[in-house]
Structure formats: structure tokens, C-alpha cells
Coordinates of C-alpha atoms in Angstrom, one line a residue:
Chain A
M23 CA 65.1 49.1 76.6
I24 CA 64.7 49.1 80.4
E25 CA 64.0 47.1 82.7
A26 CA 62.7 46.7 86.4
H27 CA 62.6 43.7 88.9
G28 CA 61.4 44.4 92.0
L29 CA 63.2 47.1 92.6
H30 CA 62.9 48.3 97.2
K31 CA 64.1 51.3 98.7
R32 CA 63.9 52.7 102.1
F33 CA 65.2 56.2 103.6
G34 CA 65.9 55.6 107.1
A35 CA 62.2 54.5 108.1
V36 CA 60.9 55.3 104.9
T37 CA 59.6 53.0 102.5
A38 CA 60.1 54.9 99.2
L39 CA 59.7 51.3 97.2
A40 CA 57.9 48.5 97.8
G41 CA 58.7 46.3 94.6
V42 CA 58.5 47.8 91.0
D43 CA 58.5 46.1 88.2
F44 CA 57.9 46.7 84.7
R45 CA 58.8 47.3 81.9
A46 CA 59.4 50.1 78.6
Q47 CA 59.8 48.2 75.6
D48 CA 62.1 50.2 72.5
G49 CA 59.6 52.0 70.1
R50 CA 57.2 52.8 72.8
I51 CA 57.1 56.0 75.3
T52 CA 56.3 54.7 78.6
G53 CA 54.7 56.9 81.0
L54 CA 55.5 57.0 85.1
L55 CA 52.1 57.7 86.3
G56 CA 51.9 58.5 90.3
P57 CA 50.3 60.7 93.2
N58 CA 53.3 62.8 94.3
G59 CA 55.2 60.7 96.2
A60 CA 54.5 58.2 94.5
G61 CA 58.0 56.6 93.8
K62 CA 58.5 58.3 90.7
S63 CA 61.1 59.9 91.1
T64 CA 63.5 57.1 92.7
T65 CA 62.7 54.7 90.1
L66 CA 63.7 56.7 87.9
R67 CA 67.0 57.5 89.8
I68 CA 67.6 53.8 90.4
L69 CA 67.4 52.6 86.1
Y70 CA 70.0 56.1 85.7
A71 CA 72.6 54.3 88.5
T72 CA 73.0 57.7 90.9
L73 CA 70.0 55.1 93.9
A74 CA 70.8 51.7 94.2
A75 CA 68.1 50.0 95.3
D76 CA 68.1 48.5 98.4
A77 CA 67.0 45.1 96.4
G78 CA 65.9 44.1 92.6
E79 CA 67.2 45.3 89.3
A80 CA 67.5 48.0 87.1
R81 CA 68.7 46.6 83.5
V82 CA 68.7 48.7 80.3
D83 CA 69.2 46.6 77.1
G84 CA 70.1 43.5 79.3
E85 CA 72.7 45.2 81.0
V86 CA 72.5 45.6 85.5
V87 CA 72.9 49.2 85.9
S88 CA 75.5 50.2 88.6
A89 CA 77.4 53.1 90.0
D90 CA 80.6 50.7 88.2
N91 CA 78.9 49.2 85.5
T92 CA 79.2 53.0 82.8
A93 CA 78.6 50.4 79.8
A94 CA 74.7 50.6 81.4
R95 CA 75.1 53.6 81.0
A96 CA 76.6 55.1 78.1
R97 CA 72.8 53.3 76.6
I98 CA 70.5 55.7 78.8
G99 CA 70.0 59.5 78.6
V100 CA 69.3 61.1 81.5
L101 CA 66.5 64.3 81.4
P102 CA 66.7 64.8 85.6
H103 CA 64.7 67.2 87.5
N104 CA 64.5 70.4 87.2
A105 CA 67.8 70.2 83.9
G106 CA 70.4 70.9 86.5
L107 CA 72.7 72.9 83.9
Y108 CA 75.9 74.6 84.3
P109 CA 74.8 78.8 84.9
S110 CA 78.1 79.6 83.6
L111 CA 78.3 77.4 80.8
S112 CA 76.7 78.6 77.8
A113 CA 73.6 76.2 76.3
R114 CA 76.3 74.8 73.9
E115 CA 78.8 74.1 76.4
N116 CA 76.2 72.6 78.6
V117 CA 76.0 69.7 75.8
E118 CA 80.2 69.2 74.6
Y119 CA 81.2 68.7 78.5
F120 CA 78.4 65.8 78.8
G121 CA 79.4 65.0 74.9
R122 CA 83.1 64.7 75.9
L123 CA 82.3 63.0 78.6
A124 CA 80.7 60.6 77.3
G125 CA 83.6 59.5 75.3
L126 CA 83.4 62.1 71.9
T127 CA 86.0 64.2 70.4
R128 CA 86.0 68.0 70.5
I129 CA 84.7 67.7 67.1
A130 CA 82.8 64.6 66.8
A131 CA 80.8 66.7 69.7
R132 CA 80.8 70.1 69.0
A133 CA 79.5 68.0 65.5
R134 CA 76.3 67.1 67.3
A135 CA 75.9 69.6 69.4
D136 CA 74.5 71.7 66.0
E137 CA 72.7 68.9 65.1
L138 CA 71.4 68.7 68.3
I139 CA 70.9 73.0 68.1
E140 CA 69.2 72.7 65.1
M141 CA 67.0 70.0 65.6
L142 CA 65.6 71.1 69.3
D143 CA 65.4 74.9 67.9
M144 CA 68.1 76.7 70.2
Q145 CA 69.9 79.0 67.8
D146 CA 69.2 81.2 69.8
I147 CA 70.4 80.5 73.3
A148 CA 73.4 78.5 72.7
T149 CA 75.6 81.0 72.9
R150 CA 73.8 82.5 76.1
R151 CA 74.6 81.0 79.1
A152 CA 71.9 79.1 80.9
K153 CA 72.1 81.2 83.9
G154 CA 68.9 83.4 82.6
F155 CA 67.2 80.5 80.8
S156 CA 63.0 80.2 80.9
Q157 CA 61.9 77.0 82.0
G158 CA 61.3 75.6 78.6
Q159 CA 65.0 76.9 77.8
K160 CA 66.5 74.4 80.6
I161 CA 64.6 72.3 79.2
R162 CA 64.9 72.0 75.8
T163 CA 69.2 72.7 76.7
A164 CA 69.1 69.3 79.2
L165 CA 66.8 67.6 76.5
A166 CA 70.3 68.9 74.2
R167 CA 72.0 67.6 76.6
A168 CA 71.0 64.0 77.6
L169 CA 70.4 62.9 73.2
V170 CA 74.2 64.0 72.7
H171 CA 75.3 60.6 73.1
A172 CA 72.4 59.1 71.3
P173 CA 71.4 57.6 73.8
R174 CA 69.1 54.8 72.4
N175 CA 67.0 55.3 75.8
L176 CA 66.1 57.4 77.6
I177 CA 64.1 58.4 80.3
L178 CA 63.4 61.9 81.4
D179 CA 61.5 63.1 85.2
E180 CA 58.2 65.2 85.3
P181 CA 60.1 66.8 81.5
T182 CA 57.0 69.3 81.9
N183 CA 57.3 70.6 84.7
G184 CA 56.8 74.5 84.1
L185 CA 56.2 74.1 80.7
D186 CA 53.5 76.2 78.4
V187 CA 51.5 74.9 76.5
P188 CA 53.4 75.0 73.1
A189 CA 56.9 74.2 74.6
V190 CA 54.5 70.8 76.4
R191 CA 53.5 70.9 72.2
K192 CA 56.9 71.0 70.8
L193 CA 58.0 68.5 73.5
R194 CA 54.9 65.9 73.0
S195 CA 56.0 66.0 68.7
L196 CA 60.2 65.6 69.0
L197 CA 59.5 62.6 71.9
V198 CA 57.0 60.6 69.3
K199 CA 59.8 62.4 66.6
L200 CA 62.3 59.6 68.5
R201 CA 59.7 57.1 69.5
D202 CA 59.0 56.5 65.4
A203 CA 63.5 56.5 65.1
G204 CA 63.4 52.6 67.5
H205 CA 64.0 54.6 70.6
C206 CA 62.5 53.3 74.4
I207 CA 61.1 56.8 75.5
L208 CA 60.8 56.4 79.8
F209 CA 59.1 59.5 81.1
S210 CA 57.0 60.5 84.5
S211 CA 54.7 63.2 85.2
H212 CA 51.8 63.7 87.6
V213 CA 49.9 65.1 85.8
M214 CA 47.1 62.7 83.2
Q215 CA 45.7 64.7 80.9
E216 CA 49.7 64.3 79.8
V217 CA 50.3 60.8 80.2
A218 CA 47.3 59.8 78.4
L219 CA 48.0 62.0 75.3
L220 CA 51.6 60.8 75.1
C221 CA 51.6 57.9 76.3
D222 CA 51.7 54.4 74.4
E223 CA 52.2 52.9 77.7
A224 CA 51.4 53.9 80.5
V225 CA 52.0 52.3 84.6
V226 CA 51.0 53.5 87.6
I227 CA 53.0 53.3 90.6
T228 CA 51.6 54.3 94.2
A229 CA 53.4 53.7 97.4
G230 CA 55.6 52.8 95.8
R231 CA 54.4 50.1 94.0
V232 CA 53.3 49.5 90.7
V233 CA 49.1 48.8 90.4
A234 CA 48.2 48.9 86.8
T235 CA 49.8 48.7 83.7
G236 CA 48.6 48.7 79.9
T237 CA 48.0 51.2 78.1
P238 CA 46.0 54.6 78.8
E239 CA 42.6 52.9 76.6
A240 CA 43.2 49.7 78.5
L241 CA 43.2 51.6 82.4
R242 CA 40.7 53.4 81.1
E243 CA 38.5 50.5 80.8
R244 CA 39.8 48.5 83.3
A245 CA 38.8 52.0 85.8
G246 CA 35.6 50.8 84.5
S247 CA 36.4 54.3 84.5
A248 CA 34.8 58.6 81.8
S249 CA 38.1 59.1 81.8
F250 CA 41.5 58.5 82.4
E251 CA 41.3 61.1 85.3
D252 CA 39.0 58.9 86.9
A253 CA 40.8 55.8 85.7
F254 CA 43.9 56.4 87.9
V255 CA 42.0 57.8 91.1
A256 CA 40.5 54.1 90.5
L257 CA 43.5 52.9 90.9
T258 CA 45.4 55.0 92.7
G259 CA 43.2 55.1 95.9
E260 CA 42.5 58.7 96.1
G261 CA 39.9 60.1 96.2
G262 CA 40.9 64.1 97.4
I263 CA 44.0 66.2 98.6
Chain B
M25 CA 91.2 59.7 81.6
R26 CA 90.6 62.0 79.0
A27 CA 87.6 62.4 81.5
I28 CA 89.8 63.5 83.8
L29 CA 90.5 65.7 81.8
T30 CA 87.5 66.9 80.7
V31 CA 86.0 67.6 84.3
F32 CA 89.3 69.1 84.7
A33 CA 89.2 71.2 81.7
K34 CA 85.9 72.3 82.7
E35 CA 85.7 72.7 86.2
F36 CA 88.8 74.8 85.7
L37 CA 87.8 77.3 83.2
E38 CA 83.9 77.5 84.5
N39 CA 85.5 78.7 88.0
L40 CA 88.1 81.7 85.9
R41 CA 83.9 82.8 84.8
D42 CA 83.5 83.9 87.9
R43 CA 84.8 86.9 88.4
R44 CA 84.3 87.7 92.2
T45 CA 85.6 84.4 93.4
V46 CA 88.9 84.6 91.0
L47 CA 89.6 87.9 92.8
T48 CA 89.7 86.2 95.8
A49 CA 90.7 82.7 95.4
L50 CA 93.5 83.8 93.5
L51 CA 94.8 88.0 94.5
L52 CA 93.0 89.4 97.4
G53 CA 93.5 86.2 99.0
P54 CA 97.3 85.6 98.3
L55 CA 98.1 89.1 97.8
F56 CA 96.8 89.9 102.3
G57 CA 99.7 87.8 103.5
P58 CA 102.8 88.9 101.2
I59 CA 100.6 93.5 101.8
F60 CA 100.1 92.4 106.0
F61 CA 104.0 91.2 106.1
S62 CA 105.0 93.5 104.0
V63 CA 104.0 96.2 106.4
M64 CA 104.7 94.7 109.9
L65 CA 108.0 94.2 109.2
Q66 CA 108.7 98.1 108.0
L67 CA 106.9 98.8 111.1
S68 CA 109.1 96.6 113.0
L69 CA 112.0 98.5 111.3
D70 CA 110.6 101.6 112.6
R71 CA 110.2 100.9 115.8
S72 CA 113.9 100.1 116.0
R73 CA 115.1 102.9 114.8
V74 CA 113.3 104.9 117.6
G75 CA 115.7 104.1 120.1
A76 CA 117.6 105.7 122.9
D77 CA 119.1 108.0 120.7
E78 CA 116.6 110.3 118.8
T79 CA 115.7 113.2 120.5
I80 CA 112.4 113.8 121.1
Q81 CA 110.2 117.0 120.3
L82 CA 108.8 118.3 124.4
Q83 CA 106.8 121.1 124.6
V84 CA 106.6 122.9 128.0
I85 CA 104.3 125.1 130.1
N86 CA 105.5 127.0 131.9
G87 CA 108.6 125.3 132.0
D88 CA 110.6 129.2 133.3
A89 CA 109.5 128.1 137.1
A90 CA 112.1 124.2 136.7
P91 CA 115.6 125.8 134.1
N92 CA 117.2 123.4 135.8
L93 CA 115.0 120.5 135.4
M94 CA 115.1 122.2 132.1
A95 CA 118.4 121.7 132.0
F96 CA 118.1 118.4 132.4
L97 CA 115.2 117.0 129.8
K98 CA 118.3 119.1 127.6
S99 CA 120.8 117.0 128.2
Q100 CA 119.1 114.1 128.0
R101 CA 118.1 114.5 124.1
M102 CA 114.9 116.0 124.1
D103 CA 114.4 119.7 122.4
I104 CA 112.1 122.6 124.5
V105 CA 109.8 123.8 122.6
A106 CA 108.4 126.9 125.5
A107 CA 104.1 127.3 125.6
Q108 CA 101.8 129.0 126.7
G109 CA 98.6 128.6 129.1
N110 CA 97.7 125.7 131.9
A111 CA 96.0 122.9 132.1
E112 CA 93.7 123.1 129.5
K113 CA 95.7 124.8 126.9
A114 CA 98.3 121.0 127.1
R115 CA 95.4 118.8 126.0
D116 CA 94.4 120.7 123.4
L117 CA 97.4 120.4 121.8
I118 CA 97.5 116.9 122.5
A119 CA 93.7 116.5 121.4
T120 CA 94.8 118.8 117.8
R121 CA 98.8 117.5 117.1
A122 CA 100.0 119.9 117.7
S123 CA 101.6 118.0 119.6
R124 CA 102.8 115.0 120.3
L125 CA 103.9 115.1 124.4
V126 CA 103.3 118.5 126.3
L127 CA 104.6 118.8 130.1
E128 CA 102.8 121.3 132.4
V129 CA 105.2 122.4 135.0
P130 CA 102.3 124.0 137.8
A131 CA 103.5 127.5 139.2
D132 CA 103.9 126.2 143.0
Y133 CA 106.7 124.1 141.5
A134 CA 109.4 126.1 142.3
T135 CA 108.1 126.7 145.9
R136 CA 107.4 122.8 147.0
L137 CA 110.6 122.0 145.2
A138 CA 111.9 124.7 148.1
A139 CA 110.2 123.5 151.2
A140 CA 111.1 119.5 149.3
K141 CA 107.3 118.3 149.7
P142 CA 106.1 116.6 146.7
A143 CA 107.1 118.8 143.6
A144 CA 104.3 117.3 141.2
L145 CA 104.5 117.6 136.7
R146 CA 101.9 116.2 135.0
L147 CA 103.3 114.7 131.5
Y148 CA 100.4 114.5 128.8
S149 CA 99.8 111.9 126.5
D150 CA 97.7 110.4 124.1
S151 CA 98.1 106.5 125.0
S152 CA 95.8 105.9 122.4
R153 CA 97.6 107.3 120.0
T154 CA 99.9 104.2 118.7
G155 CA 103.5 104.9 118.9
D156 CA 103.7 108.1 121.4
E157 CA 103.5 105.9 124.2
R158 CA 106.3 104.7 124.0
Y159 CA 107.8 108.5 124.2
A160 CA 106.1 108.9 127.2
D161 CA 107.2 106.4 128.9
R162 CA 111.0 107.6 127.6
V163 CA 109.9 110.6 129.0
A164 CA 108.9 110.0 132.1
G165 CA 112.1 107.6 132.5
V166 CA 113.5 110.9 132.5
L167 CA 111.8 112.4 135.1
A168 CA 112.4 109.0 137.2
R169 CA 115.6 109.5 137.5
Y170 CA 115.3 112.9 137.1
S171 CA 113.7 113.5 141.1
Q172 CA 116.2 110.6 141.8
Q173 CA 118.9 111.7 141.7
I174 CA 117.6 115.4 143.5
A175 CA 116.2 112.8 146.4
L176 CA 120.2 110.9 146.2
Q177 CA 121.3 114.7 146.4
R178 CA 118.9 115.6 149.4
L179 CA 120.0 112.1 151.6
T180 CA 123.7 112.6 151.3
L181 CA 123.6 116.1 152.1
R182 CA 121.1 115.1 155.4
G183 CA 124.1 112.2 156.1
V184 CA 122.1 109.2 154.4
D185 CA 123.0 107.3 152.7
P186 CA 121.6 106.9 149.2
Q187 CA 121.2 102.7 149.0
L188 CA 119.1 102.8 151.6
L189 CA 117.1 103.3 149.4
S190 CA 117.7 100.3 147.4
P191 CA 117.3 97.4 148.9
V192 CA 116.7 94.9 145.9
V193 CA 117.9 96.1 142.0
V194 CA 116.0 94.6 139.4
N195 CA 118.6 94.4 136.6
R196 CA 115.8 93.4 133.0
V197 CA 117.6 92.2 130.8
D198 CA 115.7 92.1 127.2
V199 CA 118.2 89.9 124.5
S200 CA 115.2 90.3 122.0
T201 CA 116.8 91.9 119.7
P202 CA 115.8 93.6 116.3
A203 CA 116.5 90.0 113.9
S204 CA 115.7 88.5 116.1
R205 CA 111.9 90.2 116.6
A206 CA 111.8 90.1 112.4
L207 CA 111.8 86.3 112.3
L208 CA 109.5 85.4 115.0
L209 CA 107.2 87.3 112.0
L210 CA 108.7 85.2 109.5
G211 CA 108.2 81.9 110.4
M212 CA 104.7 83.5 110.4
M213 CA 105.0 83.3 106.0
S214 CA 105.0 79.7 105.7
F215 CA 101.1 79.7 107.0
F216 CA 100.7 82.7 105.0
I217 CA 101.4 80.2 102.3
V218 CA 99.4 77.3 103.6
L219 CA 96.5 80.1 104.2
S220 CA 96.5 81.3 100.7
M221 CA 96.9 78.6 99.1
L222 CA 93.7 76.8 101.6
T223 CA 92.6 79.8 99.7
G224 CA 93.1 79.9 96.3
G225 CA 91.1 75.9 96.1
M226 CA 87.3 76.1 98.6
Y227 CA 86.0 77.5 96.4
L228 CA 86.6 75.0 93.6
A229 CA 86.1 72.7 96.2
I230 CA 83.1 73.2 97.5
D231 CA 82.2 74.5 94.1
T232 CA 82.5 71.1 92.7
T233 CA 81.4 69.3 95.5
V234 CA 78.2 70.3 97.3
G235 CA 77.9 72.9 94.9
E236 CA 76.9 70.6 91.9
R237 CA 75.0 69.0 94.7
E238 CA 72.7 72.3 94.7
R239 CA 72.5 73.8 91.0
G240 CA 70.9 69.7 90.5
T241 CA 73.8 69.5 88.1
L242 CA 75.2 66.5 90.1
E243 CA 73.0 64.1 89.5
P244 CA 72.6 63.9 85.3
L245 CA 76.9 64.6 86.2
L246 CA 76.9 61.0 88.1
A247 CA 74.3 59.6 85.5
T248 CA 77.2 60.2 82.9
P249 CA 79.2 57.0 81.5
V250 CA 81.9 58.6 83.3
P251 CA 83.4 56.1 85.9
R252 CA 83.2 58.2 89.4
T253 CA 86.1 58.4 90.6
H254 CA 87.3 60.2 87.3
L255 CA 85.3 62.7 87.8
L256 CA 86.5 63.0 91.2
L257 CA 90.3 62.4 89.9
G258 CA 89.1 65.5 87.8
K259 CA 87.5 67.6 90.0
L260 CA 90.0 67.3 92.6
M261 CA 93.2 68.7 90.0
A262 CA 91.3 71.6 89.5
T263 CA 90.7 72.3 92.7
C264 CA 94.4 71.2 93.4
A265 CA 95.6 73.6 89.9
Y266 CA 93.7 76.5 91.7
M267 CA 96.2 75.6 95.0
L268 CA 98.9 75.4 93.3
L269 CA 98.3 78.9 90.9
S270 CA 97.1 80.4 95.0
L271 CA 100.6 79.4 96.4
S272 CA 102.1 80.2 93.6
I273 CA 101.2 83.8 93.5
T274 CA 101.8 84.6 97.3
T275 CA 105.1 82.9 97.3
V276 CA 106.4 85.0 94.7
A277 CA 104.4 89.1 95.9
L278 CA 106.2 87.8 98.9
C279 CA 109.5 87.5 97.5
A280 CA 109.1 90.5 95.9
A281 CA 107.8 92.3 98.9
L282 CA 110.8 91.3 101.5
G283 CA 112.9 91.9 99.1
R284 CA 111.9 95.6 99.2
L285 CA 113.0 96.2 103.0
D286 CA 116.6 96.6 104.1
L287 CA 116.8 93.5 105.7
E288 CA 120.2 94.0 106.3
Q289 CA 118.8 96.2 108.9
F290 CA 117.7 93.5 111.1
G291 CA 120.7 91.7 110.9
M292 CA 119.5 89.2 108.2
S293 CA 121.1 88.3 104.9
A294 CA 117.1 86.7 104.2
N295 CA 117.6 84.9 100.5
L296 CA 114.8 85.9 98.8
T297 CA 115.7 85.3 95.1
P298 CA 113.4 83.4 92.2
A299 CA 115.8 80.1 93.0
T300 CA 114.0 81.0 96.4
A301 CA 110.5 81.4 95.4
L302 CA 110.9 78.1 92.9
S303 CA 112.2 76.3 95.7
I304 CA 109.4 77.4 98.4
I305 CA 106.8 76.6 96.1
A306 CA 108.5 73.2 94.9
V307 CA 108.7 72.4 99.2
T308 CA 105.2 73.6 99.7
A309 CA 103.4 71.9 96.4
P310 CA 103.3 68.0 98.2
L311 CA 100.1 69.7 100.2
V312 CA 98.6 70.3 98.2
P313 CA 96.7 67.2 96.8
L314 CA 96.5 66.5 101.0
L315 CA 95.0 70.1 101.5
A316 CA 91.9 69.5 98.1
A317 CA 91.2 65.1 98.7
L318 CA 90.8 67.3 102.8
M319 CA 88.3 69.9 101.9
T320 CA 86.6 67.8 98.8
L321 CA 85.7 65.2 101.4
I322 CA 84.7 67.9 104.0
A323 CA 82.4 69.6 101.8
A324 CA 80.4 67.0 99.7
W325 CA 80.0 65.0 103.5
T326 CA 78.5 68.4 104.2
K327 CA 74.2 68.7 103.8
S328 CA 74.8 73.1 101.3
A329 CA 77.0 75.2 100.7
R330 CA 76.7 77.0 103.4
E331 CA 78.1 74.6 105.7
A332 CA 81.2 73.0 103.5
Q333 CA 82.0 76.9 103.8
A334 CA 82.1 77.0 107.6
W335 CA 83.4 73.4 108.1
L336 CA 86.3 75.0 105.7
S337 CA 86.5 78.2 107.9
I338 CA 87.5 75.4 110.6
V339 CA 90.3 73.4 108.1
Q340 CA 91.6 76.5 107.3
L341 CA 93.2 76.8 111.1
L342 CA 94.3 72.6 110.5
P343 CA 97.2 73.5 108.7
T344 CA 98.8 76.0 112.3
V345 CA 98.2 73.5 114.8
P346 CA 101.5 71.8 113.9
L347 CA 103.4 75.2 114.0
V348 CA 101.5 76.1 117.3
F349 CA 102.2 72.7 119.0
A350 CA 105.6 73.0 117.2
S351 CA 106.4 76.4 119.3
L352 CA 104.6 75.6 122.6
L353 CA 106.8 71.6 123.0
N354 CA 109.6 74.1 121.8
L355 CA 110.6 72.0 119.1
A356 CA 113.9 72.5 117.0
P357 CA 113.5 70.8 113.0
K358 CA 114.8 67.2 112.6
L359 CA 113.8 64.2 110.1
S360 CA 111.3 62.7 112.0
L361 CA 109.6 66.2 112.3
M362 CA 109.4 66.1 108.8
L363 CA 107.2 62.9 108.8
V364 CA 104.6 65.8 110.2
P365 CA 102.7 67.4 107.0
S366 CA 102.1 71.6 107.3
L367 CA 105.4 71.5 110.1
S368 CA 107.1 70.2 107.3
Q369 CA 106.4 72.4 105.2
H370 CA 107.5 75.3 107.0
F371 CA 110.5 74.3 108.7
L372 CA 111.6 74.4 105.4
I373 CA 110.5 77.4 104.7
N374 CA 112.2 79.2 107.1
Q375 CA 115.3 77.2 106.2
L376 CA 114.6 78.6 102.7
L377 CA 114.3 82.1 103.8
R378 CA 117.5 82.4 105.7
A379 CA 119.6 81.4 103.4
E380 CA 120.6 78.2 105.5
P381 CA 121.3 74.6 104.0
V382 CA 118.6 71.8 103.8
D383 CA 119.0 68.2 103.9
P384 CA 117.9 67.0 100.3
L385 CA 116.3 64.0 102.9
W386 CA 114.8 66.0 104.8
I387 CA 113.3 67.7 101.5
I388 CA 111.8 64.2 100.3
A389 CA 110.5 63.0 103.7
S390 CA 108.6 65.7 103.9
A391 CA 107.1 65.4 100.9
A392 CA 106.7 61.1 100.7
S393 CA 104.6 61.8 103.6
A394 CA 103.1 64.8 102.7
L395 CA 101.9 62.7 99.4
L396 CA 100.7 59.6 101.0
L397 CA 98.9 60.9 103.4
G398 CA 96.9 62.4 100.2
A399 CA 96.6 59.1 98.7
L400 CA 94.8 57.9 101.9
L401 CA 92.6 61.0 101.7
L402 CA 91.8 59.5 98.5
W403 CA 89.7 56.6 99.3
P404 CA 87.4 58.1 101.9
V405 CA 86.6 60.4 99.1
A406 CA 86.4 58.0 96.1
R407 CA 84.0 56.1 98.2
L408 CA 81.8 58.6 98.6
Y409 CA 81.8 60.0 95.2
R410 CA 80.6 55.8 94.4
S411 CA 77.4 56.3 97.2
E412 CA 74.8 57.6 97.2
R413 CA 75.6 59.6 100.0
V414 CA 76.9 62.0 98.0
L415 CA 73.2 63.0 96.5
G416 CA 72.8 64.3 99.7

């Protein structure tokens, strides 16, 4: 379970977060939805401890998240924006390196990488260096890396960015599988259809504040809109470009 | 602890895969100093051999017009080669490199000399050719002596005391010997050793910090359940390992390259055995963590790899600062100076090279001071890694 309690964050004169509260439950996929610059990435970064909140608190399975609390980080798998793979390491090496960092032995890391390569259909890229990977291959590898230590909670920052339709479908079915296995999955997106299709619970964030939470259905009804897209526009007050 | 080693092994191997970096850090960088050095010393050796006793070949145009001058030149170890032609021919001989020096005796030389009027001679040489200028200087000197000889004779004949012509006499005494000049060069050796050590670690210092941030890999790395200081230590260890490798390669290559030169000719008992190489590596190694931490701190603090590179090239000059001060202030090695990093290594390396006895206390003071400063510098780096500033 991932919880955000009154998260505040400023970068110089810019207020990125002005009190973000929500809860992502186990066995559910929670979508963090908002326009560009709403504070989605900042929220996620605070949740996986690369940023520190000015005020408020993030908790993962009850553990307070901070740069010094490794126990909280051990409970999260992270897929950051743009994957972030080591270009001169192969897909397998990228995954095993993070497995070793998470405390697996060499043998355990190798076995776990085998498992994930099978599960994510990565046989063709396992021994290739990540340098020339397509966006889909990058995301799959980064996802394997996030799952290497079998964390209960998964945080994905815009995971569908740059993926083609088959790749998005694959990712979706995989996340559903993980949810059904009891994982808590939190992902961000600015594509409404995606959130509507994928998540059990949506958290709509705009200008650093949570403006609505609920199932996509409930949000649509609440905004009195026919489509989720209209609901989104109504909720965020984003009336045009 | 295991995470530190995991990070170390990954950074070490990953860098090894970058062929261009390895080439610069472990081959070109470390070998540049030794090659530069042995060439410089060889040149210095050659130069000291071109002494006053060397016979100089001199092409002379119209030498028949000045038999006395020719005889004088021959007596001054000049090998006279007669040539035909005029001024144009003289230029041609130099331009085509057929000759290093050409002396032209104009047609009116003899008549002007007989009339006690200034008789012109033309000496052709190419000063842009390194080394030739020295020969031209010597010939000009010989010609000036010849001129003076004639002047003295003329004055004596006229009953004038020739000493009137020399109210002041300047005697320049250059006490530099080939050996002392070579020692000056050898003094630069420590600088090369430290420089190549820095080059060896520079790429890794950039790559493991700001480079990792630019590639977007720092964020997932910081999200792993590993204490930030452990990540940092693993990275620093990898940088240190490359610096040590670079240091070892340079030192061994330097000792091997200089060992092939005939240093005895300088009257130097330079000590270039494998044991010396090991000792040099050992006294320089304590500098490694300090410089690695310094480079990592600066690289992690910059905004981009490009900026880091610019800053680190300035850092490469930093170890020379104490050396410059020492030579300006004419400092001699003493115990208190062993506390100054880089300077102490410079002194110790030179003592080892000259096979002078080294006080063990000096070695301990030098190592302790460098290691302590390195440990102190770790603190701000670790602080930077614990703050979000490290993400840029």
C-alpha cells in the first residue's frame, strides 16, 4: 500500500505540490492522472525517495519513505520516466545488477532474471546491449528491473509513453496479472483513455493538488460527462491548449 | 558492504567496455608522459654532445678570395666545402637542405679588407630549423674572433693599445651542466605521473555521477534499497581503481623508457629498477582517494557532462599549484612540506628517482595527510548524494 499525506514541494519560486493526499491499495491499479506539469512525476519521485517533500509524508506499507530508509525502498519497484537503462549493459545485466543491489545473491539474481525474461518475453533482447533498444524493449527491460526483487508495490512513471498499441496491450495484461497477484500498482499518465481502461481507481491531480479520486466510472458520473475525457477536462478545468 | 562491491564491479566492467575511454585512460594518457620524457631527455643528451669540439661543415662560396680566413676557419674545426655561385645559390643550398650553413665571400672582400674598410661576409642559415641556429652561432662567433684578431693587428701596427677597445669585459659563467638540466626535466616526471593518474579516473568520475544522471539511470539507482553512501563508495572505488591502474602503467612505462637512456652521461645515478617503480607507485597511491573524491564532488555538482569535463580539466592543473609555489619560493623538501598533497609526492618521487635515502617518517606524513584530506572530502560528496541536488 502506498500513501501520500499532505505532500508539499517547491522548486525555488515554483510550487510543484500544494498538498497531495491519496492512497493506492494492494490488489488495485491506481492511476495518477493529470495534465503536463500537474505534479505527477514530482509526487512519484517523492514516493520512491529520490525527492524529499518539504512537508507531508509518504508511506509504503506503513514505512516512512526517506533517502535514509532503505526498508521502504525495498518494498517498491520503480519504472522511472524514460526507463533509464545502462546502454552498455545487456538487458539481463541491467536486471541482474538491480537484483544484486536489492540484496539477491548472484545465483538468485540470475534465476530471477531468467524468470522475468520468460514472463516479459525478452528472450530476443536478453543478451543484447541496451544501447539500440526500441521504446518497447526499453520499457520491458525497465519493468523487469523494477520487478527483480519481487516488490509488493510498483510505481510506474508514464509507462505507456512511446509504446505502440500491441505493446500497450501487453503491458496492460501484465499489470492486470500483477494486480491479481495482490500487488499495489501506481502509475501516472496524461492519456485519459489509458487510465480509464487500466485503472481501478483514478487520482486526478492538477496544479499540485488532488481534485478528484474514485473509479473512472464514478468520476465520469460525478462530472456529468458522457466520456472520461470530458470528465477529465471538467475536473481539471483545462479548457484548451 | 556487498552493495558497494556490486556497484564497484559494475562500474569497473562497464567502463572497460567503452573502448575509447579505456584507450585514453589506460593507454594514451599513461604513455604520453614516458614517451614525451624519453624524447626530451634524448634530445637533451644529443644537445650536450654537440659541443665546441664538433667539426662543423661549412659551404663557402668564393672562398678563394679569402685564403687567410679559410685557414683560420679550418683551424677552428670547420670543414670547408667550396661551392660555386652567388647569393642566390647560397639561398638555394639552404632551402633545399643541401647545406646547413653557407658562407658567401663577396667579390670585393679582398680589396675592401686591403683598404681597411669594413669587408662584408654573408652567413646563410635557417633559424626556423631547430638546432641549426646553434651551428650558425658558433660560426658567427668564430668569424667575430677572426675580425677582432685583424682589428688588434691593425691597432698594434698603428701604435694604439688594443685594450682601449674593451673598457668593460663581461664574462658570462653558465654553471648549468647537462646533469642539472636533466634533473630539471626529471623534476617534471612527478607532474606527469599525477596528471596521468587524474586522466585515468576522470572519465569514470564524470560517467558515474553526472553521466549517470544525464542517461536517466541515476534515478532508478537512487530508488534501490541501498544506502546512498554505499552507492557513492562503490563508484569512488571504481574511479580509484582506474586511477591506480593508470598510475601503475605510467610509472612502469616511465622507468622502462628512461632506463633505456644513457643517463650515466649526465653523471646521474638515476635509479630505475622495478623496486623504484613500486616505491613510486606506493608513495603516490595515497593521493588517489583524495583526487578521486575531488573529481567526483565536482562532477556530481555540475549540470552536465560537458560542464564537468571543463571543470575537471581545471582540476588536472591543481596538483601543479604546490609545485609552482615550491619552485618560486625555492622550497627544499622538509617534514612540514610532506603534509602538502602533491608537493610531498613530488619530493618523494624525485628522491626515489635519484636514489637518495628517503626518511620513512616523511613517507608516513605524506600518506597520512593525503588520506586524511581524502576522507574529509568524502563528507561533502556523501552529503551531496544524500540530497536531491545530485539529481540536478
